[in-house]
């Protein structure tokens, strides 16, 4: 069965430090991978996606994510965290092989950037 | 360009009632998807509409239904409301192609409708 896991419910990082939000997935075939961010009382905003090509994907607001096929991971990273990065982050996967399959979201990871 | 709009933003209903939520996609977008977000289950896909046709459906009971109009606006209906239907309902639009939008394209989300069932 297709699935995506975000093993950490919450991540705390001091402002200015690098941050990582973890995501692992399980799909048949090659996946499309996405990261979205949700600020309080707002809908989700697209950050970045991996379709194919370079394993390091750069996205909005200075975020990037690294696709690791052998570890089936797609961790979100940022070199220097800002307090304004505090939000709920969702990893999502959509299988490539079966185009009728649905997009699957992780449970979300709440990121707290401490001033 | 105006973003995705959802109305109403907040709704309180009682068990057994029905509710209709509305979503207006970004101008030019033809694909509209609906999601249910709850603290326990996270974000779950309900269905996707493209050119007035339901193209994809999640694992929700038949009480959850939707439709899309010729102007791409979409409505979602929940009948015989249950307490467990209390959630944030998010709508997302995407330009859409012949390939399901979920697979290829990033989606643009509205602010959501917070439904509370008492």
PDB file of C-alpha atoms in Angstrom:
ATOM      1  CA  UNK A   1       0.000   0.000   0.000  1.00  0.00           C
ATOM      2  CA  UNK A   2       1.120   3.529  -0.725  1.00  0.00           C
ATOM      3  CA  UNK A   3       2.041   5.553   2.336  1.00  0.00           C
ATOM      4  CA  UNK A   4       4.023   8.511   3.541  1.00  0.00           C
ATOM      5  CA  UNK A   5       5.389   8.959   7.040  1.00  0.00           C
ATOM      6  CA  UNK A   6       6.534  12.009   8.918  1.00  0.00           C
ATOM      7  CA  UNK A   7       8.102  10.442  12.008  1.00  0.00           C
ATOM      8  CA  UNK A   8       8.220  13.628  14.084  1.00  0.00           C
ATOM      9  CA  UNK A   9       5.041  15.334  15.264  1.00  0.00           C
ATOM     10  CA  UNK A  10       7.043  18.389  16.283  1.00  0.00           C
ATOM     11  CA  UNK A  11      10.500  19.770  15.626  1.00  0.00           C
ATOM     12  CA  UNK A  12      12.075  22.587  17.639  1.00  0.00           C
ATOM     13  CA  UNK A  13      14.980  24.551  16.179  1.00  0.00           C
ATOM     14  CA  UNK A  14      16.737  27.682  17.349  1.00  0.00           C
ATOM     15  CA  UNK A  15      16.593  30.635  14.983  1.00  0.00           C
ATOM     16  CA  UNK A  16      19.607  30.710  12.695  1.00  0.00           C
ATOM     17  CA  UNK A  17      20.266  26.991  13.001  1.00  0.00           C
ATOM     18  CA  UNK A  18      19.735  24.542  10.132  1.00  0.00           C
ATOM     19  CA  UNK A  19      16.470  22.646  10.142  1.00  0.00           C
ATOM     20  CA  UNK A  20      15.375  19.274   8.822  1.00  0.00           C
ATOM     21  CA  UNK A  21      11.851  17.913   8.634  1.00  0.00           C
ATOM     22  CA  UNK A  22      11.805  14.227   7.821  1.00  0.00           C
ATOM     23  CA  UNK A  23       9.645  12.335   5.352  1.00  0.00           C
ATOM     24  CA  UNK A  24       9.759   8.752   4.168  1.00  0.00           C
ATOM     25  CA  UNK A  25       7.482   7.120   1.646  1.00  0.00           C
ATOM     26  CA  UNK A  26       6.395   3.782   0.296  1.00  0.00           C
ATOM     27  CA  UNK A  27       4.993   3.534  -3.214  1.00  0.00           C
ATOM     28  CA  UNK A  28       5.077   1.163  -6.118  1.00  0.00           C
ATOM     29  CA  UNK A  29       7.342   2.552  -8.775  1.00  0.00           C
ATOM     30  CA  UNK A  30       8.731   6.057  -8.947  1.00  0.00           C
ATOM     31  CA  UNK A  31       6.992   8.728  -6.919  1.00  0.00           C
ATOM     32  CA  UNK A  32       6.150  12.342  -7.321  1.00  0.00           C
ATOM     33  CA  UNK A  33       6.966  14.038  -4.000  1.00  0.00           C
ATOM     34  CA  UNK A  34       5.751  17.330  -2.609  1.00  0.00           C
ATOM     35  CA  UNK A  35       6.177  19.538   0.420  1.00  0.00           C
ATOM     36  CA  UNK A  36       3.467  21.922   1.561  1.00  0.00           C
ATOM     37  CA  UNK A  37       3.355  24.377   4.462  1.00  0.00           C
ATOM     38  CA  UNK A  38       0.314  25.495   6.428  1.00  0.00           C
ATOM     39  CA  UNK A  39       0.344  28.684   8.459  1.00  0.00           C
ATOM     40  CA  UNK A  40      -2.286  29.220  11.192  1.00  0.00           C
ATOM     41  CA  UNK A  41      -5.791  29.734   9.805  1.00  0.00           C
ATOM     42  CA  UNK A  42      -4.513  29.409   6.270  1.00  0.00           C
ATOM     43  CA  UNK A  43      -4.707  26.781   3.578  1.00  0.00           C
ATOM     44  CA  UNK A  44      -1.696  24.828   2.451  1.00  0.00           C
ATOM     45  CA  UNK A  45       0.962  26.485   0.337  1.00  0.00           C
ATOM     46  CA  UNK A  46       3.127  24.611  -2.110  1.00  0.00           C
ATOM     47  CA  UNK A  47       6.849  24.660  -1.277  1.00  0.00           C
ATOM     48  CA  UNK A  48       8.509  22.335  -3.741  1.00  0.00           C
ATOM     49  CA  UNK A  49       8.201  19.109  -5.678  1.00  0.00           C
ATOM     50  CA  UNK A  50      10.377  16.323  -7.010  1.00  0.00           C
ATOM     51  CA  UNK A  51       9.417  14.748 -10.303  1.00  0.00           C
ATOM     52  CA  UNK A  52      12.681  13.585 -11.793  1.00  0.00           C
ATOM     53  CA  UNK A  53      16.240  14.770 -12.294  1.00  0.00           C
ATOM     54  CA  UNK A  54      18.487  16.351  -9.696  1.00  0.00           C
ATOM     55  CA  UNK A  55      17.960  14.826  -6.281  1.00  0.00           C
ATOM     56  CA  UNK A  56      18.250  18.217  -4.583  1.00  0.00           C
ATOM     57  CA  UNK A  57      15.177  20.313  -5.202  1.00  0.00           C
ATOM     58  CA  UNK A  58      15.017  24.000  -4.341  1.00  0.00           C
ATOM     59  CA  UNK A  59      11.738  25.616  -3.430  1.00  0.00           C
ATOM     60  CA  UNK A  60      10.093  28.667  -1.939  1.00  0.00           C
ATOM     61  CA  UNK A  61      11.297  30.661   1.082  1.00  0.00           C
ATOM     62  CA  UNK A  62      14.807  29.173   0.944  1.00  0.00           C
ATOM     63  CA  UNK A  63      13.672  25.597   1.514  1.00  0.00           C
ATOM     64  CA  UNK A  64      15.120  22.618  -0.273  1.00  0.00           C
ATOM     65  CA  UNK A  65      14.550  18.896  -0.163  1.00  0.00           C
ATOM     66  CA  UNK A  66      16.719  15.929  -0.965  1.00  0.00           C
ATOM     67  CA  UNK A  67      15.307  12.891  -2.694  1.00  0.00           C
ATOM     68  CA  UNK A  68      17.024   9.673  -1.625  1.00  0.00           C
ATOM     69  CA  UNK A  69      15.734   6.694  -3.544  1.00  0.00           C
ATOM     70  CA  UNK A  70      17.660   4.049  -1.610  1.00  0.00           C
ATOM     71  CA  UNK A  71      16.328   5.333   1.703  1.00  0.00           C
ATOM     72  CA  UNK A  72      12.904   6.261   0.229  1.00  0.00           C
ATOM     73  CA  UNK A  73      13.170   9.631   1.893  1.00  0.00           C
ATOM     74  CA  UNK A  74      12.444  13.212   0.935  1.00  0.00           C
ATOM     75  CA  UNK A  75      13.602  15.350   3.855  1.00  0.00           C
ATOM     76  CA  UNK A  76      12.918  19.074   3.885  1.00  0.00           C
ATOM     77  CA  UNK A  77      15.829  21.321   4.809  1.00  0.00           C
ATOM     78  CA  UNK A  78      16.781  24.925   5.303  1.00  0.00           C
ATOM     79  CA  UNK A  79      20.289  26.166   6.134  1.00  0.00           C
ATOM     80  CA  UNK A  80      19.198  28.913   8.549  1.00  0.00           C
ATOM     81  CA  UNK A  81      15.796  28.881  10.234  1.00  0.00           C
ATOM     82  CA  UNK A  82      13.647  31.970  10.707  1.00  0.00           C
ATOM     83  CA  UNK A  83      10.979  32.466  13.370  1.00  0.00           C
ATOM     84  CA  UNK A  84       8.531  33.006  10.509  1.00  0.00           C
ATOM     85  CA  UNK A  85       9.173  29.429   9.363  1.00  0.00           C
ATOM     86  CA  UNK A  86       7.131  28.206  12.332  1.00  0.00           C
ATOM     87  CA  UNK A  87       4.212  26.336  10.776  1.00  0.00           C
ATOM     88  CA  UNK A  88       2.804  22.902  10.001  1.00  0.00           C
ATOM     89  CA  UNK A  89       4.620  21.064   7.217  1.00  0.00           C
ATOM     90  CA  UNK A  90       3.164  18.279   5.104  1.00  0.00           C
ATOM     91  CA  UNK A  91       4.966  15.830   2.895  1.00  0.00           C
ATOM     92  CA  UNK A  92       2.899  14.275   0.089  1.00  0.00           C
ATOM     93  CA  UNK A  93       3.471  11.527  -2.426  1.00  0.00           C
ATOM     94  CA  UNK A  94       1.739  10.631  -5.644  1.00  0.00           C
ATOM     95  CA  UNK A  95       2.645   7.382  -7.367  1.00  0.00           C
ATOM     96  CA  UNK A  96       3.895   7.721 -10.897  1.00  0.00           C
ATOM     97  CA  UNK A  97       2.975   4.314 -12.212  1.00  0.00           C
ATOM     98  CA  UNK A  98      -0.762   4.417 -11.672  1.00  0.00           C
ATOM     99  CA  UNK A  99      -2.176   7.753 -12.618  1.00  0.00           C
ATOM    100  CA  UNK A 100      -5.461   6.923 -11.006  1.00  0.00           C
ATOM    101  CA  UNK A 101      -3.865   6.791  -7.605  1.00  0.00           C
ATOM    102  CA  UNK A 102      -4.532   9.563  -5.183  1.00  0.00           C
ATOM    103  CA  UNK A 103      -2.110  11.925  -3.584  1.00  0.00           C
ATOM    104  CA  UNK A 104      -1.304  10.868  -0.035  1.00  0.00           C
ATOM    105  CA  UNK A 105      -0.310  13.339   2.658  1.00  0.00           C
ATOM    106  CA  UNK A 106       1.705  12.677   5.773  1.00  0.00           C
ATOM    107  CA  UNK A 107       0.232  13.568   9.171  1.00  0.00           C
ATOM    108  CA  UNK A 108       2.254  16.746   9.294  1.00  0.00           C
ATOM    109  CA  UNK A 109       5.157  18.010  11.381  1.00  0.00           C
ATOM    110  CA  UNK A 110       4.826  21.139  13.466  1.00  0.00           C
ATOM    111  CA  UNK A 111       7.973  23.212  13.238  1.00  0.00           C
ATOM    112  CA  UNK A 112       8.762  25.622  16.075  1.00  0.00           C
ATOM    113  CA  UNK A 113      11.571  28.082  15.508  1.00  0.00           C
ATOM    114  CA  UNK A 114      12.727  29.466  18.823  1.00  0.00           C
ATOM    115  CA  UNK A 115      13.978  33.081  18.887  1.00  0.00           C
TER     116      UNK A 115
ATOM    117  CA  UNK B   1      -4.776  36.830  -9.788  1.00  0.00           C
ATOM    118  CA  UNK B   2      -7.244  36.158  -7.018  1.00  0.00           C
ATOM    119  CA  UNK B   3      -6.587  33.023  -5.017  1.00  0.00           C
ATOM    120  CA  UNK B   4      -8.870  30.125  -4.239  1.00  0.00           C
ATOM    121  CA  UNK B   5     -11.873  31.244  -2.242  1.00  0.00           C
ATOM    122  CA  UNK B   6     -14.060  29.128  -0.028  1.00  0.00           C
ATOM    123  CA  UNK B   7     -17.384  29.983   1.519  1.00  0.00           C
ATOM    124  CA  UNK B   8     -18.430  29.997   4.206  1.00  0.00           C
ATOM    125  CA  UNK B   9     -15.294  30.151   6.336  1.00  0.00           C
ATOM    126  CA  UNK B  10     -17.024  28.832   9.437  1.00  0.00           C
ATOM    127  CA  UNK B  11     -20.108  26.687   9.849  1.00  0.00           C
ATOM    128  CA  UNK B  12     -21.884  25.129  12.807  1.00  0.00           C
ATOM    129  CA  UNK B  13     -24.395  22.358  12.204  1.00  0.00           C
ATOM    130  CA  UNK B  14     -26.106  19.674  14.238  1.00  0.00           C
ATOM    131  CA  UNK B  15     -26.068  15.938  13.714  1.00  0.00           C
ATOM    132  CA  UNK B  16     -28.335  14.754  10.950  1.00  0.00           C
ATOM    133  CA  UNK B  17     -28.289  18.002   9.033  1.00  0.00           C
ATOM    134  CA  UNK B  18     -26.697  18.464   5.661  1.00  0.00           C
ATOM    135  CA  UNK B  19     -24.232  21.080   4.524  1.00  0.00           C
ATOM    136  CA  UNK B  20     -22.963  22.520   1.243  1.00  0.00           C
ATOM    137  CA  UNK B  21     -19.543  24.098   0.936  1.00  0.00           C
ATOM    138  CA  UNK B  22     -18.444  26.197  -2.002  1.00  0.00           C
ATOM    139  CA  UNK B  23     -15.103  26.668  -3.695  1.00  0.00           C
ATOM    140  CA  UNK B  24     -14.094  29.104  -6.428  1.00  0.00           C
ATOM    141  CA  UNK B  25     -10.801  28.133  -8.066  1.00  0.00           C
ATOM    142  CA  UNK B  26      -8.166  30.430  -9.449  1.00  0.00           C
ATOM    143  CA  UNK B  27      -9.291  31.849 -12.774  1.00  0.00           C
ATOM    144  CA  UNK B  28      -8.332  29.481 -15.577  1.00  0.00           C
ATOM    145  CA  UNK B  29      -7.881  26.479 -13.315  1.00  0.00           C
ATOM    146  CA  UNK B  30      -9.997  23.528 -14.343  1.00  0.00           C
ATOM    147  CA  UNK B  31      -9.173  21.022 -11.628  1.00  0.00           C
ATOM    148  CA  UNK B  32     -10.661  21.296  -8.149  1.00  0.00           C
ATOM    149  CA  UNK B  33      -9.860  18.905  -5.325  1.00  0.00           C
ATOM    150  CA  UNK B  34     -11.354  18.633  -1.858  1.00  0.00           C
ATOM    151  CA  UNK B  35      -9.640  17.496   1.341  1.00  0.00           C
ATOM    152  CA  UNK B  36     -10.678  16.893   4.913  1.00  0.00           C
ATOM    153  CA  UNK B  37      -8.217  17.893   7.614  1.00  0.00           C
ATOM    154  CA  UNK B  38      -8.588  16.656  11.194  1.00  0.00           C
ATOM    155  CA  UNK B  39      -6.065  16.480  14.039  1.00  0.00           C
ATOM    156  CA  UNK B  40      -6.362  12.704  14.234  1.00  0.00           C
ATOM    157  CA  UNK B  41      -6.421  11.697  10.585  1.00  0.00           C
ATOM    158  CA  UNK B  42      -4.424  14.524   9.096  1.00  0.00           C
ATOM    159  CA  UNK B  43      -5.162  15.553   5.531  1.00  0.00           C
ATOM    160  CA  UNK B  44      -7.325  13.142   3.568  1.00  0.00           C
ATOM    161  CA  UNK B  45      -8.284  13.376  -0.080  1.00  0.00           C
ATOM    162  CA  UNK B  46     -12.019  13.460  -0.778  1.00  0.00           C
ATOM    163  CA  UNK B  47     -12.360  13.877  -4.537  1.00  0.00           C
ATOM    164  CA  UNK B  48     -11.149  15.728  -7.605  1.00  0.00           C
ATOM    165  CA  UNK B  49     -13.197  17.308 -10.354  1.00  0.00           C
ATOM    166  CA  UNK B  50     -12.007  18.255 -13.797  1.00  0.00           C
ATOM    167  CA  UNK B  51     -14.225  19.743 -16.477  1.00  0.00           C
ATOM    168  CA  UNK B  52     -17.384  19.015 -14.476  1.00  0.00           C
ATOM    169  CA  UNK B  53     -16.500  15.327 -14.061  1.00  0.00           C
ATOM    170  CA  UNK B  54     -15.351  13.539 -10.967  1.00  0.00           C
ATOM    171  CA  UNK B  55     -11.995  12.160 -11.933  1.00  0.00           C
ATOM    172  CA  UNK B  56     -10.753  10.722  -8.684  1.00  0.00           C
ATOM    173  CA  UNK B  57     -12.247   9.787  -5.347  1.00  0.00           C
ATOM    174  CA  UNK B  58     -10.937   9.056  -1.886  1.00  0.00           C
ATOM    175  CA  UNK B  59     -12.205   6.557   0.656  1.00  0.00           C
ATOM    176  CA  UNK B  60     -15.154   8.413   2.101  1.00  0.00           C
ATOM    177  CA  UNK B  61     -18.770   7.256   2.466  1.00  0.00           C
ATOM    178  CA  UNK B  62     -21.437   8.209  -0.015  1.00  0.00           C
ATOM    179  CA  UNK B  63     -22.667  10.937   2.336  1.00  0.00           C
ATOM    180  CA  UNK B  64     -19.846  13.016   0.881  1.00  0.00           C
ATOM    181  CA  UNK B  65     -20.532  14.201  -2.627  1.00  0.00           C
ATOM    182  CA  UNK B  66     -19.521  17.016  -4.891  1.00  0.00           C
ATOM    183  CA  UNK B  67     -20.000  18.622  -8.218  1.00  0.00           C
ATOM    184  CA  UNK B  68     -18.335  21.092 -10.504  1.00  0.00           C
ATOM    185  CA  UNK B  69     -19.978  23.702 -12.644  1.00  0.00           C
ATOM    186  CA  UNK B  70     -19.076  24.880 -16.125  1.00  0.00           C
ATOM    187  CA  UNK B  71     -17.197  27.863 -14.667  1.00  0.00           C
ATOM    188  CA  UNK B  72     -15.069  25.390 -12.641  1.00  0.00           C
ATOM    189  CA  UNK B  73     -16.605  26.434  -9.340  1.00  0.00           C
ATOM    190  CA  UNK B  74     -17.208  23.424  -7.141  1.00  0.00           C
ATOM    191  CA  UNK B  75     -19.500  22.501  -4.297  1.00  0.00           C
ATOM    192  CA  UNK B  76     -19.153  19.769  -1.737  1.00  0.00           C
ATOM    193  CA  UNK B  77     -22.136  18.341   0.084  1.00  0.00           C
ATOM    194  CA  UNK B  78     -22.236  16.277   3.236  1.00  0.00           C
ATOM    195  CA  UNK B  79     -25.561  14.725   4.175  1.00  0.00           C
ATOM    196  CA  UNK B  80     -26.670  13.290   7.507  1.00  0.00           C
ATOM    197  CA  UNK B  81     -23.862  14.953   9.391  1.00  0.00           C
ATOM    198  CA  UNK B  82     -22.030  13.046  12.115  1.00  0.00           C
ATOM    199  CA  UNK B  83     -19.918  14.397  14.958  1.00  0.00           C
ATOM    200  CA  UNK B  84     -16.848  12.944  13.261  1.00  0.00           C
ATOM    201  CA  UNK B  85     -17.414  15.158  10.237  1.00  0.00           C
ATOM    202  CA  UNK B  86     -16.169  18.135  12.226  1.00  0.00           C
ATOM    203  CA  UNK B  87     -13.071  19.217  10.357  1.00  0.00           C
ATOM    204  CA  UNK B  88     -11.393  21.812   8.219  1.00  0.00           C
ATOM    205  CA  UNK B  89     -12.422  21.239   4.606  1.00  0.00           C
ATOM    206  CA  UNK B  90      -9.869  22.453   2.121  1.00  0.00           C
ATOM    207  CA  UNK B  91     -10.344  23.067  -1.548  1.00  0.00           C
ATOM    208  CA  UNK B  92      -7.441  23.200  -3.975  1.00  0.00           C
ATOM    209  CA  UNK B  93      -7.272  24.165  -7.608  1.00  0.00           C
ATOM    210  CA  UNK B  94      -4.791  23.358 -10.299  1.00  0.00           C
ATOM    211  CA  UNK B  95      -4.538  24.235 -13.981  1.00  0.00           C
ATOM    212  CA  UNK B  96      -5.328  20.631 -14.831  1.00  0.00           C
ATOM    213  CA  UNK B  97      -4.438  18.624 -17.856  1.00  0.00           C
ATOM    214  CA  UNK B  98      -5.580  15.370 -19.334  1.00  0.00           C
ATOM    215  CA  UNK B  99      -3.436  13.718 -16.685  1.00  0.00           C
ATOM    216  CA  UNK B 100      -4.899  13.954 -13.194  1.00  0.00           C
ATOM    217  CA  UNK B 101      -3.678  17.105 -11.560  1.00  0.00           C
ATOM    218  CA  UNK B 102      -2.845  15.297  -8.374  1.00  0.00           C
ATOM    219  CA  UNK B 103      -0.042  13.448 -10.052  1.00  0.00           C
ATOM    220  CA  UNK B 104       1.789  16.249 -11.749  1.00  0.00           C
ATOM    221  CA  UNK B 105       0.874  19.681 -10.599  1.00  0.00           C
ATOM    222  CA  UNK B 106       1.208  21.563  -7.415  1.00  0.00           C
ATOM    223  CA  UNK B 107      -2.114  22.650  -6.049  1.00  0.00           C
ATOM    224  CA  UNK B 108      -3.249  26.023  -4.774  1.00  0.00           C
ATOM    225  CA  UNK B 109      -5.253  25.776  -1.602  1.00  0.00           C
ATOM    226  CA  UNK B 110      -8.020  27.945  -0.253  1.00  0.00           C
ATOM    227  CA  UNK B 111      -8.204  28.977   3.414  1.00  0.00           C
ATOM    228  CA  UNK B 112     -10.711  26.240   4.193  1.00  0.00           C
ATOM    229  CA  UNK B 113     -14.146  25.971   5.745  1.00  0.00           C
ATOM    230  CA  UNK B 114     -14.176  25.043   9.429  1.00  0.00           C
ATOM    231  CA  UNK B 115     -17.205  22.786   9.987  1.00  0.00           C
ATOM    232  CA  UNK B 116     -18.317  22.033  13.512  1.00  0.00           C
ATOM    233  CA  UNK B 117     -20.999  19.401  14.050  1.00  0.00           C
ATOM    234  CA  UNK B 118     -22.755  19.517  17.429  1.00  0.00           C
TER     235      UNK B 118
END
